[in-house]
């Protein structure tokens, strides 16, 4: 049973940092429940506003339906009493509806609706896709504007008018004109979150477009730094943001960009670097090379962003 109404969930999420926990795998690339629970408990122990289970960073695209359901249920069991847990759902409309209902039954507070798999579609089709999922559940739904699911301002407005549980718009495209239209048309009816890779890079300028929060992948392994960065963004402290960009975020991106798919792999590499190994990534992704992992480990040390030893030990 959800603890938040959709509007309460939106209020909670819009003014805090959000994150997508990695999904821990064992040596055979099967769900490592013990490590996953440990990671969730650690993530929930900091001041994050919401955790999204089985998202992109959580390799939700690689999970079977039963694994997806189990992953969401574990997240709710382990962290749901501390922080809102949302589930990511995707695939075809029928698959997304089934996953949405399962997530609601598991106790998830809300959903992130991923783009339909592969299929190209226009606004009417996208609207019908969201209509089906949002009508199937009572919990809050956030759409992910990305890839083949690019919702124009009027489509978003129509969805908001039809569904009281449609609460948020996440952007992974970065088209400033489009974002301006969406925000100007819909205003405070929704909350808006950034979803570009390594969202910290874009956080300060997107704040001016109404995006009060974003999903931080690096929160997985440097939570204190990620939260400090978010506070600097919300305080519009450009000097502090720029210092942190130069000290850690931009060098981190340089490593991330060496290989396609490292956007997820580097997060699991970061966990290994700080002593909280959550296993390898599943194909078609690939783990960081030994050299890339060594460079990341060195960067974390030089930048002084490792989790506090006392805090990490107390919350493990």
mmCIF file of C-alpha atoms in Angstrom:
data_model
loop_
_atom_site.group_PDB
_atom_site.id
_atom_site.type_symbol
_atom_site.label_atom_id
_atom_site.label_comp_id
_atom_site.label_asym_id
_atom_site.label_seq_id
_atom_site.Cartn_x
_atom_site.Cartn_y
_atom_site.Cartn_z
ATOM 1 C CA UNK A 1 0.000 0.000 0.000
ATOM 2 C CA UNK A 2 1.455 3.357 -1.070
ATOM 3 C CA UNK A 3 2.188 5.819 1.725
ATOM 4 C CA UNK A 4 2.008 8.872 -0.554
ATOM 5 C CA UNK A 5 -0.759 10.194 -2.751
ATOM 6 C CA UNK A 6 0.500 11.134 -6.224
ATOM 7 C CA UNK A 7 0.487 14.853 -5.337
ATOM 8 C CA UNK A 8 2.320 14.179 -2.057
ATOM 9 C CA UNK A 9 4.890 12.142 -3.941
ATOM 10 C CA UNK A 10 5.470 14.959 -6.422
ATOM 11 C CA UNK A 11 5.959 17.430 -3.580
ATOM 12 C CA UNK A 12 8.485 15.132 -1.927
ATOM 13 C CA UNK A 13 10.480 14.403 -5.073
ATOM 14 C CA UNK A 14 10.662 17.867 -6.586
ATOM 15 C CA UNK A 15 12.845 19.410 -3.892
ATOM 16 C CA UNK A 16 15.418 16.687 -3.296
ATOM 17 C CA UNK A 17 18.058 14.703 -5.124
ATOM 18 C CA UNK A 18 16.912 11.484 -6.828
ATOM 19 C CA UNK A 19 18.899 8.351 -7.631
ATOM 20 C CA UNK A 20 18.690 5.022 -9.432
ATOM 21 C CA UNK A 21 20.422 2.278 -7.411
ATOM 22 C CA UNK A 22 22.505 -0.236 -9.313
ATOM 23 C CA UNK A 23 21.245 -3.805 -9.319
ATOM 24 C CA UNK A 24 23.842 -6.099 -7.739
ATOM 25 C CA UNK A 25 24.789 -9.256 -9.642
ATOM 26 C CA UNK A 26 26.855 -12.233 -8.541
ATOM 27 C CA UNK A 27 29.696 -13.901 -10.470
ATOM 28 C CA UNK A 28 27.125 -15.659 -12.692
ATOM 29 C CA UNK A 29 25.354 -12.339 -13.381
ATOM 30 C CA UNK A 30 22.321 -13.396 -11.350
ATOM 31 C CA UNK A 31 20.614 -11.070 -8.890
ATOM 32 C CA UNK A 32 22.698 -10.907 -5.719
ATOM 33 C CA UNK A 33 19.941 -10.219 -3.226
ATOM 34 C CA UNK A 34 22.191 -9.774 -0.187
ATOM 35 C CA UNK A 35 24.436 -7.213 -1.878
ATOM 36 C CA UNK A 36 21.455 -5.446 -3.416
ATOM 37 C CA UNK A 37 19.809 -5.119 0.005
ATOM 38 C CA UNK A 38 23.051 -3.841 1.500
ATOM 39 C CA UNK A 39 23.366 -1.239 -1.243
ATOM 40 C CA UNK A 40 19.757 -0.097 -0.873
ATOM 41 C CA UNK A 41 20.104 0.290 2.888
ATOM 42 C CA UNK A 42 23.249 2.390 2.414
ATOM 43 C CA UNK A 43 21.637 4.539 -0.275
ATOM 44 C CA UNK A 44 18.518 5.140 1.816
ATOM 45 C CA UNK A 45 20.574 6.197 4.839
ATOM 46 C CA UNK A 46 21.533 9.523 3.257
ATOM 47 C CA UNK A 47 19.213 12.428 2.509
ATOM 48 C CA UNK A 48 18.019 11.370 -0.916
ATOM 49 C CA UNK A 49 14.413 12.220 -1.847
ATOM 50 C CA UNK A 50 13.597 9.119 -3.877
ATOM 51 C CA UNK A 51 15.078 5.865 -5.184
ATOM 52 C CA UNK A 52 14.070 4.405 -8.548
ATOM 53 C CA UNK A 53 14.463 0.631 -8.717
ATOM 54 C CA UNK A 54 15.482 -1.115 -11.942
ATOM 55 C CA UNK A 55 16.068 2.045 -13.942
ATOM 56 C CA UNK A 56 18.790 2.602 -16.512
ATOM 57 C CA UNK A 57 21.574 2.649 -13.933
ATOM 58 C CA UNK A 58 19.927 -0.391 -12.358
ATOM 59 C CA UNK A 59 20.117 -2.212 -15.708
ATOM 60 C CA UNK A 60 16.378 -2.670 -15.783
ATOM 61 C CA UNK A 61 16.629 -3.287 -19.521
ATOM 62 C CA UNK A 62 18.459 -6.559 -18.773
ATOM 63 C CA UNK A 63 16.016 -7.917 -16.203
ATOM 64 C CA UNK A 64 13.393 -10.561 -16.889
ATOM 65 C CA UNK A 65 9.826 -9.753 -15.767
ATOM 66 C CA UNK A 66 10.253 -11.925 -12.678
ATOM 67 C CA UNK A 67 13.613 -10.298 -11.878
ATOM 68 C CA UNK A 68 12.080 -6.865 -12.311
ATOM 69 C CA UNK A 69 9.286 -7.715 -9.905
ATOM 70 C CA UNK A 70 11.729 -9.166 -7.378
ATOM 71 C CA UNK A 71 14.058 -6.179 -7.657
ATOM 72 C CA UNK A 72 11.226 -3.730 -6.968
ATOM 73 C CA UNK A 73 9.901 -5.800 -4.070
ATOM 74 C CA UNK A 74 13.333 -5.965 -2.445
ATOM 75 C CA UNK A 75 13.748 -2.211 -2.844
ATOM 76 C CA UNK A 76 10.397 -1.554 -1.180
ATOM 77 C CA UNK A 77 11.169 -4.006 1.634
ATOM 78 C CA UNK A 78 14.631 -2.605 2.286
ATOM 79 C CA UNK A 79 14.160 1.131 1.744
ATOM 80 C CA UNK A 80 10.462 1.874 1.375
ATOM 81 C CA UNK A 81 9.926 2.799 5.016
ATOM 82 C CA UNK A 82 12.738 5.371 4.808
ATOM 83 C CA UNK A 83 12.477 6.917 1.344
ATOM 84 C CA UNK A 84 9.942 6.691 -1.502
ATOM 85 C CA UNK A 85 10.744 3.819 -3.866
ATOM 86 C CA UNK A 86 9.602 4.069 -7.457
ATOM 87 C CA UNK A 87 9.807 1.433 -10.189
ATOM 88 C CA UNK A 88 10.891 1.833 -13.792
ATOM 89 C CA UNK A 89 8.654 0.157 -16.375
ATOM 90 C CA UNK A 90 9.010 -0.136 -20.123
ATOM 91 C CA UNK A 91 8.623 -2.394 -23.132
ATOM 92 C CA UNK A 92 5.399 -2.659 -25.087
ATOM 93 C CA UNK A 93 2.243 -1.070 -23.754
ATOM 94 C CA UNK A 94 0.963 -4.438 -22.507
ATOM 95 C CA UNK A 95 4.309 -5.180 -20.831
ATOM 96 C CA UNK A 96 4.427 -1.734 -19.245
ATOM 97 C CA UNK A 97 0.870 -2.073 -17.915
ATOM 98 C CA UNK A 98 1.637 -5.489 -16.418
ATOM 99 C CA UNK A 99 4.871 -4.230 -14.838
ATOM 100 C CA UNK A 100 3.109 -1.116 -13.520
ATOM 101 C CA UNK A 101 0.416 -3.172 -11.817
ATOM 102 C CA UNK A 102 3.039 -5.500 -10.341
ATOM 103 C CA UNK A 103 5.028 -2.541 -9.023
ATOM 104 C CA UNK A 104 1.938 -1.048 -7.399
ATOM 105 C CA UNK A 105 1.136 -4.419 -5.820
ATOM 106 C CA UNK A 106 4.703 -4.587 -4.509
ATOM 107 C CA UNK A 107 4.245 -1.262 -2.723
ATOM 108 C CA UNK A 108 6.083 1.097 -5.059
ATOM 109 C CA UNK A 109 5.087 4.725 -4.566
ATOM 110 C CA UNK A 110 5.282 5.616 -8.236
ATOM 111 C CA UNK A 111 6.547 4.759 -11.703
ATOM 112 C CA UNK A 112 8.993 6.055 -14.259
ATOM 113 C CA UNK A 113 7.567 5.162 -17.659
ATOM 114 C CA UNK A 114 10.423 4.447 -20.058
ATOM 115 C CA UNK A 115 10.126 4.864 -23.852
ATOM 116 C CA UNK A 116 8.372 2.008 -25.674
ATOM 117 C CA UNK A 117 10.985 -0.445 -26.899
ATOM 118 C CA UNK A 118 12.316 0.427 -30.369
ATOM 119 C CA UNK A 119 8.984 1.343 -31.976
ATOM 120 C CA UNK A 120 8.821 4.748 -33.637
ATOM 121 C CA UNK A 121 5.571 6.517 -32.828
ATOM 122 C CA UNK A 122 3.897 9.907 -33.047
ATOM 123 C CA UNK A 123 2.148 11.965 -30.373
ATOM 124 C CA UNK A 124 -1.202 10.169 -30.520
ATOM 125 C CA UNK A 125 0.506 6.810 -30.032
ATOM 126 C CA UNK A 126 2.641 8.092 -27.188
ATOM 127 C CA UNK A 127 -0.415 9.560 -25.494
ATOM 128 C CA UNK A 128 -2.288 6.252 -25.821
ATOM 129 C CA UNK A 129 0.718 4.435 -24.321
ATOM 130 C CA UNK A 130 0.788 6.719 -21.281
ATOM 131 C CA UNK A 131 -3.014 6.680 -21.015
ATOM 132 C CA UNK A 132 -2.976 2.885 -20.738
ATOM 133 C CA UNK A 133 -0.314 2.752 -18.036
ATOM 134 C CA UNK A 134 -1.598 5.697 -16.016
ATOM 135 C CA UNK A 135 -5.170 4.386 -16.099
ATOM 136 C CA UNK A 136 -4.016 0.960 -14.889
ATOM 137 C CA UNK A 137 -2.658 2.182 -11.539
ATOM 138 C CA UNK A 138 -3.410 4.730 -8.840
ATOM 139 C CA UNK A 139 0.188 5.610 -7.992
ATOM 140 C CA UNK A 140 2.110 8.519 -9.485
ATOM 141 C CA UNK A 141 3.525 8.253 -13.004
ATOM 142 C CA UNK A 142 6.493 10.155 -14.462
ATOM 143 C CA UNK A 143 7.210 10.016 -18.189
ATOM 144 C CA UNK A 144 10.746 9.866 -19.540
ATOM 145 C CA UNK A 145 11.204 12.175 -22.522
ATOM 146 C CA UNK A 146 13.969 10.392 -24.400
ATOM 147 C CA UNK A 147 14.850 8.455 -27.555
ATOM 148 C CA UNK A 148 11.651 7.530 -29.427
ATOM 149 C CA UNK A 149 9.380 8.968 -26.711
ATOM 150 C CA UNK A 150 9.502 12.731 -27.146
ATOM 151 C CA UNK A 151 6.346 14.277 -25.746
ATOM 152 C CA UNK A 152 5.391 17.715 -27.019
ATOM 153 C CA UNK A 153 4.002 20.341 -24.660
ATOM 154 C CA UNK A 154 0.381 19.804 -25.687
ATOM 155 C CA UNK A 155 0.587 16.023 -25.357
ATOM 156 C CA UNK A 156 1.918 16.514 -21.834
ATOM 157 C CA UNK A 157 -0.873 18.989 -21.064
ATOM 158 C CA UNK A 158 -3.521 16.560 -22.296
ATOM 159 C CA UNK A 159 -2.124 13.762 -20.162
ATOM 160 C CA UNK A 160 -2.025 16.053 -17.132
ATOM 161 C CA UNK A 161 -5.643 17.014 -17.681
ATOM 162 C CA UNK A 162 -6.829 13.424 -18.038
ATOM 163 C CA UNK A 163 -4.841 11.806 -15.238
ATOM 164 C CA UNK A 164 -4.460 13.156 -11.729
ATOM 165 C CA UNK A 165 -1.724 10.594 -11.063
ATOM 166 C CA UNK A 166 0.442 11.880 -13.926
ATOM 167 C CA UNK A 167 2.894 13.887 -11.850
ATOM 168 C CA UNK A 168 6.257 14.354 -13.539
ATOM 169 C CA UNK A 169 8.294 14.927 -16.672
ATOM 170 C CA UNK A 170 11.854 13.619 -16.879
ATOM 171 C CA UNK A 171 14.026 14.821 -19.733
ATOM 172 C CA UNK A 172 16.901 12.957 -21.330
ATOM 173 C CA UNK A 173 17.167 15.047 -24.510
ATOM 174 C CA UNK A 174 18.229 18.539 -23.445
ATOM 175 C CA UNK A 175 16.397 20.555 -26.101
ATOM 176 C CA UNK A 176 16.082 23.961 -24.408
ATOM 177 C CA UNK A 177 13.303 25.245 -26.679
ATOM 178 C CA UNK A 178 11.263 22.105 -26.116
ATOM 179 C CA UNK A 179 11.746 22.211 -22.344
ATOM 180 C CA UNK A 180 10.736 25.853 -22.265
ATOM 181 C CA UNK A 181 7.516 25.021 -24.107
ATOM 182 C CA UNK A 182 6.711 22.101 -21.808
ATOM 183 C CA UNK A 183 7.267 24.126 -18.646
ATOM 184 C CA UNK A 184 5.508 27.252 -19.924
ATOM 185 C CA UNK A 185 2.485 25.201 -20.980
ATOM 186 C CA UNK A 186 2.199 23.016 -17.877
ATOM 187 C CA UNK A 187 3.769 25.089 -15.089
ATOM 188 C CA UNK A 188 3.451 23.743 -11.565
ATOM 189 C CA UNK A 189 0.932 21.071 -12.535
ATOM 190 C CA UNK A 190 3.957 18.751 -12.857
ATOM 191 C CA UNK A 191 7.437 18.531 -11.459
ATOM 192 C CA UNK A 192 10.419 18.356 -13.789
ATOM 193 C CA UNK A 193 13.616 16.397 -13.429
ATOM 194 C CA UNK A 194 16.792 16.185 -15.450
ATOM 195 C CA UNK A 195 17.779 12.811 -16.845
ATOM 196 C CA UNK A 196 20.710 13.500 -19.144
ATOM 197 C CA UNK A 197 23.809 11.343 -18.610
ATOM 198 C CA UNK A 198 25.806 12.609 -15.613
ATOM 199 C CA UNK A 199 23.033 15.083 -14.875
ATOM 200 C CA UNK A 200 25.259 17.204 -12.648
ATOM 201 C CA UNK A 201 26.799 18.682 -15.798
ATOM 202 C CA UNK A 202 23.486 20.243 -16.824
ATOM 203 C CA UNK A 203 21.854 20.795 -13.453
ATOM 204 C CA UNK A 204 22.464 24.498 -12.916
ATOM 205 C CA UNK A 205 21.271 25.766 -16.330
ATOM 206 C CA UNK A 206 18.287 23.384 -16.317
ATOM 207 C CA UNK A 207 17.229 24.756 -12.938
ATOM 208 C CA UNK A 208 16.417 27.996 -14.757
ATOM 209 C CA UNK A 209 14.046 26.051 -17.018
ATOM 210 C CA UNK A 210 12.012 24.755 -14.078
ATOM 211 C CA UNK A 211 13.867 21.481 -13.483
ATOM 212 C CA UNK A 212 14.189 21.555 -9.714
ATOM 213 C CA UNK A 213 15.808 18.146 -9.423
ATOM 214 C CA UNK A 214 17.630 15.446 -11.348
ATOM 215 C CA UNK A 215 18.677 11.820 -11.082
ATOM 216 C CA UNK A 216 22.264 11.378 -9.936
ATOM 217 C CA UNK A 217 24.016 8.169 -10.988
ATOM 218 C CA UNK A 218 27.154 9.063 -9.037
ATOM 219 C CA UNK A 219 25.089 9.199 -5.833
ATOM 220 C CA UNK A 220 25.457 5.406 -5.944
ATOM 221 C CA UNK A 221 29.106 5.582 -4.879
ATOM 222 C CA UNK A 222 29.807 9.164 -3.724
ATOM 223 C CA UNK A 223 26.507 10.077 -2.044
ATOM 224 C CA UNK A 224 27.831 12.867 0.155
ATOM 225 C CA UNK A 225 29.487 14.628 -2.778
ATOM 226 C CA UNK A 226 26.332 14.218 -4.887
ATOM 227 C CA UNK A 227 24.170 15.751 -2.176
ATOM 228 C CA UNK A 228 26.583 18.665 -1.679
ATOM 229 C CA UNK A 229 26.533 19.281 -5.419
ATOM 230 C CA UNK A 230 22.729 19.300 -5.441
ATOM 231 C CA UNK A 231 22.625 21.804 -2.576
ATOM 232 C CA UNK A 232 25.020 24.064 -4.485
ATOM 233 C CA UNK A 233 22.769 23.865 -7.551
ATOM 234 C CA UNK A 234 19.615 24.710 -5.588
ATOM 235 C CA UNK A 235 21.452 27.607 -3.918
ATOM 236 C CA UNK A 236 22.542 28.724 -7.394
ATOM 237 C CA UNK A 237 26.121 28.896 -6.139
ATOM 238 C CA UNK A 238 27.865 28.985 -9.502
ATOM 239 C CA UNK A 239 31.357 29.137 -8.015
ATOM 240 C CA UNK A 240 30.799 26.045 -5.885
ATOM 241 C CA UNK A 241 29.226 24.150 -8.782
ATOM 242 C CA UNK A 242 32.082 25.075 -11.115
ATOM 243 C CA UNK A 243 34.685 24.023 -8.562
ATOM 244 C CA UNK A 244 33.061 20.604 -8.170
ATOM 245 C CA UNK A 245 32.691 20.208 -11.927
ATOM 246 C CA UNK A 246 36.396 20.810 -12.422
ATOM 247 C CA UNK A 247 37.504 18.769 -9.419
ATOM 248 C CA UNK A 248 35.512 15.624 -10.142
ATOM 249 C CA UNK A 249 32.562 15.673 -12.543
ATOM 250 C CA UNK A 250 34.331 16.661 -15.775
ATOM 251 C CA UNK A 251 37.312 14.290 -15.283
ATOM 252 C CA UNK A 252 34.767 11.568 -14.448
ATOM 253 C CA UNK A 253 32.976 12.262 -17.741
ATOM 254 C CA UNK A 254 36.273 11.918 -19.602
ATOM 255 C CA UNK A 255 36.560 8.344 -18.317
ATOM 256 C CA UNK A 256 32.851 7.679 -18.963
ATOM 257 C CA UNK A 257 33.196 8.691 -22.606
ATOM 258 C CA UNK A 258 36.018 6.282 -23.429
ATOM 259 C CA UNK A 259 33.651 3.393 -24.241
ATOM 260 C CA UNK A 260 29.995 3.305 -25.288
ATOM 261 C CA UNK A 261 27.787 2.133 -22.425
ATOM 262 C CA UNK A 262 30.187 3.245 -19.717
ATOM 263 C CA UNK A 263 27.459 5.518 -18.353
ATOM 264 C CA UNK A 264 26.271 2.490 -16.362
ATOM 265 C CA UNK A 265 29.558 0.593 -16.119
ATOM 266 C CA UNK A 266 31.385 3.507 -14.518
ATOM 267 C CA UNK A 267 28.873 3.559 -11.659
ATOM 268 C CA UNK A 268 29.569 -0.062 -10.794
ATOM 269 C CA UNK A 269 33.246 0.742 -11.246
ATOM 270 C CA UNK A 270 32.854 3.568 -8.747
ATOM 271 C CA UNK A 271 31.304 1.207 -6.216
ATOM 272 C CA UNK A 272 34.213 -1.177 -6.651
ATOM 273 C CA UNK A 273 36.634 1.735 -6.219
ATOM 274 C CA UNK A 274 35.101 2.747 -2.861
ATOM 275 C CA UNK A 275 34.969 -0.815 -1.545
ATOM 276 C CA UNK A 276 31.277 -1.524 -2.106
ATOM 277 C CA UNK A 277 31.433 -3.903 -5.089
ATOM 278 C CA UNK A 278 28.022 -4.683 -6.632
ATOM 279 C CA UNK A 279 29.339 -7.029 -9.305
ATOM 280 C CA UNK A 280 29.692 -6.722 -13.044
ATOM 281 C CA UNK A 281 27.317 -5.279 -15.622
ATOM 282 C CA UNK A 282 25.343 -7.600 -17.866
ATOM 283 C CA UNK A 283 25.928 -7.778 -21.638
ATOM 284 C CA UNK A 284 25.687 -5.983 -23.936
ATOM 285 C CA UNK A 285 27.382 -3.577 -21.500
ATOM 286 C CA UNK A 286 30.988 -4.187 -20.484
ATOM 287 C CA UNK A 287 32.908 -3.515 -17.315
ATOM 288 C CA UNK A 288 35.573 -0.842 -17.080
ATOM 289 C CA UNK A 289 39.000 -1.998 -18.195
ATOM 290 C CA UNK A 290 41.614 -2.393 -15.484
ATOM 291 C CA UNK A 291 43.222 0.878 -16.580
ATOM 292 C CA UNK A 292 39.921 2.770 -16.607
ATOM 293 C CA UNK A 293 39.061 1.434 -13.151
ATOM 294 C CA UNK A 294 42.500 2.440 -11.887
ATOM 295 C CA UNK A 295 42.032 5.932 -13.335
ATOM 296 C CA UNK A 296 38.610 6.244 -11.708
ATOM 297 C CA UNK A 297 39.936 5.028 -8.362
ATOM 298 C CA UNK A 298 42.752 7.561 -8.543
ATOM 299 C CA UNK A 299 40.331 10.355 -9.470
ATOM 300 C CA UNK A 300 38.046 9.573 -6.514
ATOM 301 C CA UNK A 301 41.046 9.729 -4.201
ATOM 302 C CA UNK A 302 42.547 12.905 -5.686
ATOM 303 C CA UNK A 303 39.203 14.704 -5.737
ATOM 304 C CA UNK A 304 38.528 13.858 -2.103
ATOM 305 C CA UNK A 305 35.025 12.563 -2.792
ATOM 306 C CA UNK A 306 35.215 9.099 -1.213
ATOM 307 C CA UNK A 307 32.373 8.376 1.228
ATOM 308 C CA UNK A 308 33.270 9.170 4.806
ATOM 309 C CA UNK A 309 34.817 6.043 6.320
ATOM 310 C CA UNK A 310 32.970 6.487 9.595
ATOM 311 C CA UNK A 311 29.677 7.136 7.854
ATOM 312 C CA UNK A 312 30.130 4.268 5.413
ATOM 313 C CA UNK A 313 31.004 1.832 8.188
ATOM 314 C CA UNK A 314 28.103 2.924 10.377
ATOM 315 C CA UNK A 315 25.581 2.641 7.559
ATOM 316 C CA UNK A 316 26.782 -0.526 5.861
#
